[in-house]
Coordinates of C-alpha atoms and ligand atoms in Angstrom, one line a residue:
M1 CA 12.2 17.1 2.6
A2 CA 11.6 16.8 -1.8
L3 CA 8.7 15.7 -3.0
N4 CA 8.6 11.7 -3.5
F5 CA 5.9 9.3 -4.3
D6 CA 7.1 6.3 -5.3
L7 CA 6.8 3.3 -3.4
D8 CA 9.5 1.8 -1.8
E9 CA 9.8 -2.2 -1.6
T10 CA 7.0 -2.0 1.4
Q11 CA 4.7 0.2 0.4
Q12 CA 4.5 -2.0 -3.5
G13 CA 4.0 -5.2 -1.8
L14 CA 0.7 -3.3 0.1
Q15 CA -0.3 -2.2 -3.3
N16 CA -0.1 -5.6 -4.5
M17 CA -1.7 -7.4 -1.7
A18 CA -4.9 -5.6 -2.4
R19 CA -5.2 -5.0 -6.0
D20 CA -5.1 -8.1 -5.7
F21 CA -7.8 -8.3 -2.4
A22 CA -10.3 -5.8 -5.0
E23 CA -9.5 -7.9 -7.9
N24 CA -10.6 -10.8 -5.8
E25 CA -12.0 -10.7 -3.6
I26 CA -14.0 -7.5 -3.9
K27 CA -15.0 -7.1 -7.9
P28 CA -16.4 -10.4 -7.8
Q29 CA -18.9 -10.0 -4.9
A30 CA -19.3 -6.4 -6.5
E31 CA -22.7 -7.0 -8.5
E32 CA -24.5 -8.8 -5.5
H33 CA -23.6 -6.3 -3.1
D34 CA -24.9 -4.0 -4.9
R35 CA -28.2 -4.9 -6.1
D36 CA -29.5 -6.9 -3.2
A37 CA -27.8 -3.6 -1.3
K38 CA -26.0 -6.4 0.8
F39 CA -23.3 -5.4 3.8
P40 CA -19.7 -7.2 3.3
M41 CA -19.4 -8.7 6.3
E42 CA -18.1 -12.2 4.3
I43 CA -14.8 -9.5 2.4
A44 CA -14.4 -7.7 6.1
K45 CA -13.3 -10.6 8.5
K46 CA -11.0 -11.2 5.0
A47 CA -9.7 -8.1 4.8
H48 CA -9.3 -7.5 8.5
E49 CA -6.9 -10.5 8.6
L50 CA -4.8 -9.0 5.6
G51 CA -4.7 -5.7 8.0
L52 CA -6.4 -3.5 5.5
M53 CA -9.2 -2.6 7.9
N54 CA -8.5 0.0 10.1
P55 CA -4.0 0.7 8.6
G56 CA -4.0 4.2 10.9
F57 CA -4.5 2.7 13.9
P58 CA -1.6 3.0 16.7
E59 CA 0.8 0.2 17.8
Y60 CA -0.1 1.1 21.3
C61 CA -3.6 -0.2 20.4
G62 CA -2.8 -3.4 18.9
G63 CA -2.5 -2.0 15.3
L64 CA 0.0 -1.0 12.6
G65 CA 0.3 2.5 13.0
L66 CA 0.9 3.0 9.0
G67 CA 0.0 6.2 7.2
I68 CA -2.0 8.1 5.9
K69 CA -0.7 7.2 2.2
E70 CA -0.6 3.6 2.5
E71 CA -4.2 4.4 3.3
V72 CA -4.3 5.8 0.5
I73 CA -3.2 3.4 -1.3
I74 CA -5.4 0.8 0.4
A75 CA -8.2 2.8 -0.6
E76 CA -7.6 3.2 -4.0
A77 CA -7.2 -0.7 -5.0
M78 CA -9.9 -1.3 -2.9
G79 CA -11.3 1.5 -5.1
A80 CA -11.6 0.5 -8.1
A81 CA -13.1 -3.1 -7.7
C82 CA -16.4 -1.2 -5.7
T83 CA -16.3 1.7 -3.5
G84 CA -20.4 1.0 -2.4
I85 CA -17.8 -2.2 -0.1
S86 CA -14.7 0.0 0.0
T87 CA -16.3 2.8 2.4
A88 CA -18.1 0.3 4.0
L89 CA -14.9 -1.0 5.4
G90 CA -12.7 2.6 5.1
A91 CA -15.5 3.7 7.3
N92 CA -14.1 3.1 10.1
M93 CA -11.2 4.7 9.3
L94 CA -13.3 8.5 9.3
A95 CA -14.9 7.5 12.4
A96 CA -11.7 6.5 14.4
A97 CA -10.0 10.0 12.6
P98 CA -10.9 12.4 15.7
L99 CA -9.7 10.1 18.4
L100 CA -6.4 9.4 16.5
A101 CA -6.4 13.6 16.0
V102 CA -7.0 14.7 20.0
D103 CA -4.5 10.6 20.8
D104 CA -6.2 10.0 24.2
E105 CA -5.1 6.9 25.5
G106 CA -7.2 6.1 27.7
I107 CA -9.8 6.8 25.0
N108 CA -7.8 4.7 22.1
K109 CA -6.8 1.5 24.2
R110 CA -10.4 1.8 25.2
F111 CA -12.1 2.1 21.4
L112 CA -9.9 1.8 18.8
A113 CA -8.2 -1.8 20.4
P114 CA -10.6 -3.4 21.0
M115 CA -11.5 -3.5 16.3
M116 CA -7.7 -5.2 16.4
E117 CA -8.8 -8.4 17.5
E118 CA -11.5 -8.5 15.8
V119 CA -13.4 -7.5 12.9
L120 CA -16.3 -4.3 14.7
F121 CA -16.7 -0.5 13.3
A122 CA -18.0 2.6 14.4
S123 CA -19.3 5.3 13.2
Y124 CA -19.1 8.8 12.7
G125 CA -22.3 11.3 13.6
V126 CA -22.1 14.7 12.7
T127 CA -24.4 15.2 9.6
E128 CA -28.2 15.9 11.6
P129 CA -31.3 15.7 9.5
G130 CA -31.6 20.1 10.2
C131 CA -27.8 20.8 8.9
G132 CA -24.9 18.6 6.7
S133 CA -22.2 21.6 5.8
D134 CA -22.8 24.0 7.9
V135 CA -22.1 22.0 11.2
A136 CA -21.9 24.7 13.4
G137 CA -25.2 24.3 12.9
V138 CA -25.2 20.8 14.9
K139 CA -28.7 21.0 16.9
T140 CA -28.1 17.7 19.7
T141 CA -27.6 18.8 22.8
A142 CA -25.7 17.0 26.1
K143 CA -25.7 18.5 28.9
K144 CA -23.9 18.1 32.4
V145 CA -25.0 15.8 34.8
G146 CA -23.3 14.9 38.1
N147 CA -20.3 13.1 36.1
D148 CA -22.1 12.4 32.6
Y149 CA -23.6 13.8 30.4
V150 CA -27.1 12.5 28.8
I151 CA -26.9 13.2 25.1
N152 CA -30.7 14.4 22.9
G153 CA -30.7 14.6 19.6
T154 CA -31.2 12.8 16.0
K155 CA -27.9 12.4 13.2
Q156 CA -28.5 11.5 9.9
W157 CA -26.4 9.7 6.5
I158 CA -24.5 7.7 9.4
T159 CA -23.3 5.3 7.3
G160 CA -22.8 1.3 9.1
A161 CA -24.6 2.6 12.1
K162 CA -26.2 -0.8 12.2
Y163 CA -23.7 -2.8 12.5
A164 CA -21.2 0.6 15.1
N165 CA -20.0 -0.5 18.3
W166 CA -19.3 2.6 19.2
F167 CA -20.3 6.2 17.4
Y168 CA -18.0 9.4 17.9
V169 CA -20.7 12.6 18.2
L170 CA -21.1 16.0 18.2
S171 CA -23.0 17.9 19.7
S172 CA -23.8 21.4 21.1
T173 CA -22.8 22.0 25.4
D174 CA -23.6 25.5 24.6
A175 CA -26.2 26.6 22.2
A176 CA -25.0 30.1 23.1
A177 CA -20.9 29.5 22.0
G178 CA -22.4 28.1 18.4
H179 CA -19.7 26.3 17.2
K180 CA -17.1 27.1 20.1
G181 CA -19.8 25.6 22.0
L182 CA -19.5 22.8 19.8
T183 CA -18.0 18.6 22.5
C184 CA -17.6 15.1 21.1
F185 CA -17.7 11.9 22.8
V186 CA -17.4 8.4 21.8
I187 CA -20.6 6.5 22.5
P188 CA -21.3 3.2 22.5
A189 CA -23.5 1.6 20.8
D190 CA -25.3 -1.0 23.0
S191 CA -26.1 2.2 25.7
E192 CA -29.6 2.7 26.8
G193 CA -32.2 5.6 24.9
I194 CA -29.8 5.0 20.9
T195 CA -32.1 3.3 17.7
V196 CA -30.4 2.6 14.7
Q197 CA -33.4 4.2 12.3
K198 CA -34.0 1.7 8.9
K199 CA -31.0 0.7 6.4
E200 CA -31.5 4.0 3.9
D201 CA -32.4 2.7 -0.4
M202 CA -29.6 4.9 -2.3
M203 CA -28.8 5.3 -5.9
G204 CA -25.3 4.3 -5.0
Q205 CA -22.3 2.4 -3.3
R206 CA -26.0 0.4 -2.1
A207 CA -23.2 -1.6 0.1
S208 CA -22.4 0.1 2.4
S209 CA -24.8 1.2 4.8
T210 CA -26.0 4.1 5.8
H211 CA -29.1 5.0 8.6
A212 CA -30.6 7.7 10.7
I213 CA -29.2 7.5 14.8
S214 CA -31.6 9.1 16.9
F215 CA -30.4 9.6 21.3
D216 CA -33.1 10.3 23.5
D217 CA -31.3 10.5 27.7
V218 CA -28.5 8.3 26.0
K219 CA -26.3 9.0 29.8
V220 CA -22.4 9.5 28.0
S221 CA -19.5 9.0 30.8
E222 CA -17.0 12.3 31.3
E223 CA -14.4 9.9 29.8
N224 CA -16.0 9.1 27.1
R225 CA -16.0 12.7 26.5
L226 CA -12.7 13.9 23.4
G227 CA -10.9 17.2 24.2
A228 CA -12.8 19.5 26.9
E229 CA -15.7 20.8 25.8
G230 CA -15.6 23.5 23.3
E231 CA -13.2 21.7 20.9
G232 CA -15.3 19.6 19.2
F233 CA -15.7 22.1 15.6
K234 CA -12.1 22.3 15.7
I235 CA -11.5 18.4 16.4
S236 CA -13.8 17.2 13.3
M237 CA -12.8 19.3 11.2
K238 CA -9.0 18.6 11.8
A239 CA -10.5 15.0 11.2
F240 CA -11.2 15.3 8.2
D241 CA -7.4 16.4 6.8
K242 CA -7.2 12.9 7.6
T243 CA -9.3 11.1 6.0
R244 CA -9.6 12.8 2.5
P245 CA -7.1 12.1 1.5
G246 CA -8.4 8.2 2.1
V247 CA -12.2 9.3 0.1
A248 CA -10.2 11.4 -2.5
A249 CA -8.1 8.2 -3.3
G250 CA -11.3 6.4 -3.5
A251 CA -12.6 8.0 -6.4
C252 CA -9.3 7.9 -8.6
G253 CA -10.0 3.9 -8.4
I254 CA -13.5 4.8 -9.7
I255 CA -11.4 7.2 -11.9
R256 CA -9.0 4.4 -12.8
A257 CA -11.6 1.8 -13.6
A258 CA -13.9 3.9 -15.6
M259 CA -10.8 4.4 -17.2
E260 CA -9.9 0.4 -18.6
Y261 CA -13.3 -0.3 -19.1
S262 CA -13.3 1.9 -21.4
K263 CA -10.6 1.3 -23.1
Q264 CA -11.1 -2.8 -23.2
Y265 CA -14.3 -1.5 -24.9
A266 CA -13.3 0.6 -27.4
M267 CA -10.9 -1.7 -28.5
E268 CA -13.3 -3.9 -29.0
R269 CA -16.2 -2.2 -30.3
T270 CA -16.7 -1.6 -33.9
S271 CA -18.6 1.4 -36.0
F272 CA -18.4 2.2 -39.4
G273 CA -15.6 -0.7 -40.1
M274 CA -13.1 -0.2 -37.0
P275 CA -13.1 -0.2 -33.2
I276 CA -14.5 3.0 -31.6
A277 CA -11.2 3.6 -30.2
M278 CA -10.2 5.2 -34.1
H279 CA -12.8 7.9 -33.1
Q280 CA -10.9 10.3 -32.3
A281 CA -14.0 12.1 -30.5
V282 CA -14.2 8.8 -28.2
S283 CA -10.1 7.9 -27.5
F284 CA -10.5 11.8 -25.8
M285 CA -12.6 11.1 -23.4
V286 CA -10.5 7.9 -22.1
A287 CA -7.5 10.9 -23.0
E288 CA -8.9 12.1 -20.3
M289 CA -9.8 9.6 -17.9
A290 CA -6.6 8.4 -17.9
M291 CA -4.6 12.8 -17.5
K292 CA -7.1 13.2 -14.3
Y293 CA -6.3 10.1 -12.7
E294 CA -2.5 11.0 -12.7
A295 CA -3.7 14.5 -12.1
A296 CA -5.6 13.3 -9.0
M297 CA -3.9 10.9 -8.2
L298 CA -0.9 13.3 -7.3
L299 CA -2.1 15.7 -5.8
T300 CA -4.1 13.3 -3.8
Y301 CA -0.8 11.2 -2.7
K302 CA 0.5 14.8 -1.8
S303 CA -2.0 16.0 0.3
A304 CA -1.5 12.4 2.5
W305 CA 2.5 12.6 2.3
M306 CA 1.6 16.5 4.0
I307 CA -0.1 15.1 7.0
D308 CA 2.5 12.3 6.8
N309 CA 5.5 14.7 6.8
G310 CA 3.5 17.0 10.6
T311 CA 2.8 20.1 7.8
R312 CA -0.9 21.2 7.4
N313 CA -2.9 20.1 4.7
T314 CA -6.5 21.8 4.6
K315 CA -5.5 23.1 1.2
Y316 CA -4.2 19.9 -0.7
A317 CA -6.8 17.5 1.0
S318 CA -9.7 20.4 -0.2
F319 CA -8.2 20.3 -3.8
A320 CA -7.7 16.6 -3.4
K321 CA -10.7 15.4 -2.8
G322 CA -12.8 18.3 -5.0
F323 CA -11.1 17.3 -8.5
A324 CA -11.2 13.9 -7.4
A325 CA -14.8 13.4 -6.9
D326 CA -15.5 16.3 -9.7
A327 CA -13.1 13.7 -11.6
A328 CA -14.8 10.7 -11.0
M329 CA -17.5 11.5 -11.9
E330 CA -17.2 12.9 -14.8
S331 CA -14.8 9.8 -15.8
A332 CA -18.0 7.4 -15.0
T333 CA -20.7 9.4 -17.2
N334 CA -17.6 9.1 -20.6
A335 CA -17.3 5.8 -19.6
V336 CA -21.3 5.1 -19.7
Q337 CA -21.0 7.0 -22.7
V338 CA -18.3 5.1 -24.8
Y339 CA -20.7 1.9 -24.1
G340 CA -23.6 3.7 -25.3
G341 CA -26.8 1.6 -24.4
Y342 CA -25.0 -0.9 -23.3
G343 CA -23.3 1.7 -20.8
Y344 CA -26.7 2.3 -19.7
S345 CA -27.9 -1.2 -19.1
R346 CA -27.0 -2.5 -15.3
E347 CA -25.6 -6.5 -17.6
Y348 CA -22.7 -4.1 -18.1
P349 CA -20.1 -2.5 -15.0
V350 CA -20.1 1.5 -16.1
E351 CA -23.6 2.4 -15.1
K352 CA -22.7 1.4 -11.3
L353 CA -19.6 3.5 -12.0
M354 CA -22.0 6.9 -12.5
R355 CA -24.4 6.0 -9.3
D356 CA -21.3 4.9 -6.7
A357 CA -19.7 8.0 -8.5
K358 CA -21.9 11.4 -7.3
I359 CA -21.8 10.7 -3.7
Y360 CA -18.3 11.0 -3.8
Q361 CA -19.7 14.9 -4.5
I362 CA -21.7 14.8 -1.8
Y363 CA -19.6 13.2 1.9
E364 CA -17.5 14.5 3.4
G365 CA -17.6 18.2 2.5
T366 CA -19.7 18.3 -1.0
S367 CA -17.6 20.0 -4.0
Q368 CA -19.2 23.5 -3.4
I369 CA -17.1 23.2 0.3
Q370 CA -14.5 21.7 -0.7
R371 CA -14.2 25.4 -2.9
L372 CA -14.8 27.5 0.2
I373 CA -12.7 25.3 1.9
I374 CA -10.4 26.1 -0.1
A375 CA -11.3 30.4 -1.3
K376 CA -10.4 30.1 3.1
E377 CA -7.3 28.8 2.4
L378 CA -6.6 31.4 -0.1
F379 CA -8.3 34.6 1.4
L380 CA -8.5 34.2 4.3
R381 CA -4.9 32.1 6.4
N382 CA -3.5 33.3 2.2
A383 CA -1.6 30.0 2.0
Ligands
LIG401 C1 -25.1 7.8 1.5 C2 -24.0 8.9 2.6 C3 -23.1 8.9 3.2 C4 -23.8 9.8 4.4 N1 -22.2 9.5 5.6 C5 -22.0 10.2 6.6 C6 -21.8 9.5 7.8 O1 -21.0 8.1 8.5 N2 -21.2 10.6 8.9 C7 -21.9 11.7 8.7 O2 -21.0 12.4 10.0 N3 -21.9 13.0 7.3 C8 -22.5 11.6 6.3 N4 -23.4 12.0 5.5 C9 -23.3 12.9 5.1 C10 -23.1 14.0 3.8 O3 -21.7 14.5 5.1 C11 -23.2 15.2 4.2 O4 -24.4 14.5 3.7 C12 -22.9 16.5 3.7 O5 -21.8 16.9 4.4 C13 -23.8 17.4 2.6 O6 -24.8 18.0 4.3 P1 -26.5 18.3 3.1 O7 -26.7 16.8 3.0 O8 -26.4 18.5 4.3 O9 -26.3 19.4 2.2 P2 -26.5 20.3 2.5 O10 -25.7 21.1 3.3 O11 -28.0 21.3 2.4 O12 -26.3 21.4 1.2 C14 -27.6 21.0 -0.2 C15 -26.4 22.2 -1.1 O13 -26.6 23.1 -0.6 C16 -25.2 23.7 -1.2 N5 -24.7 24.4 0.2 C17 -24.3 24.6 1.0 N6 -24.1 25.5 2.2 C18 -23.1 25.8 0.4 C19 -22.3 26.8 1.1 N7 -21.4 27.8 1.9 N8 -21.7 27.3 -0.4 C20 -21.9 26.8 -1.3 N9 -23.0 25.6 -1.8 C21 -23.0 25.2 -0.1 C22 -23.7 22.5 -1.2 O14 -23.1 21.9 -1.4 C23 -24.9 21.6 -1.1 O15 -24.8 21.3 -3.4 C24 -22.9 10.9 4.7 C25 -23.7 11.4 3.3 C26 -24.5 10.6 2.1 C27 -25.2 10.5 1.6

């Protein structure tokens, strides 16, 4: 199939709507949500009404069944306005990704369908205090007792946990089997024995809410096991093929915002009798942002296009996520540079971009882990 990343009429309409929403409903609220670390509940309600939340939920759950490309379009648009808010709204797609990958209709109807009816949230619980990159090191246990499992353990840095109605939780059913002994569950948040800890005080993306969760003898029905015992690692990793293009798109939003702010400021600010844009050292920083935005978007679209067309995209999802994350950090840092002293001040928008960008090099697999995956694809799979 020929590569074509042009937006068709429907996708163009979606982009226009998402960018209007970002400009009018997110951007004016970004500073307050960042300063006060305020969860964007009201914005979520409006986004939900417009169909900008949960875009990939299947039609049999009342969803629109949109592809990853559409998710990318929404994430890029919202990301350019505030990635704290867009992460809070987009976390549902991360939690749902393993469910969509397994496509167990019973589980999806119980957990995804209600999220189309009203504004509900869900969280993806894999990371633990002792392991993040090394997912195989998960220590949370799930012990079979009759037709139930009993879950014990702690999950760390879980996006949206306080607002979640359910958690996707990776746990070990067979410690001796390592990553082949991991099993995943969908656990209602009101189950007895679950404690969501305090909101973490984060450097950036402060509108998003991050918490530890502890599971203390939490009983889960066998019906809530996703896939078979021992398939949890594979399912969790497969989910990233679907989510990393959307995460890369959020980082692309930061690059575009950095570029737009820098271009405008460089034409207005003068030094040595001319706009600073006339100094090549400044204009080259903006040129670099434009170049990286285009390259990051192309990689992001390609990784989305591949999975939407049924092609394994693991290497490309890591290309997109790794490249866009690093380019977002570089572009945001250079936007601060273009603004000079004003860039360092909280009264101007670019220092927030720099704080927000950093997490893209950490969550959903660090920049080092993206390279590890790419190297494995090259050397072990000859991809
Ligand atoms: C704001 C925020 C939101 C998050 N949301 C979620 C969420 O919703 N759900 C969830 O499950 N997790 C979430 N996380 C966790 C996140 O995915 C992890 O922090 C991340 O995967 C890194 O794991 P770690 O923090 O344990 O770092 P470590 O794995 O301890 O890594 C530390 C450093 O060592 C490097 N490193 C580790 N191993 C290797 C290696 N083999 N080769 C080269 N370098 C290596 C890493 O790149 C990193 O630089 C979130 C984290 C944050 C901060």
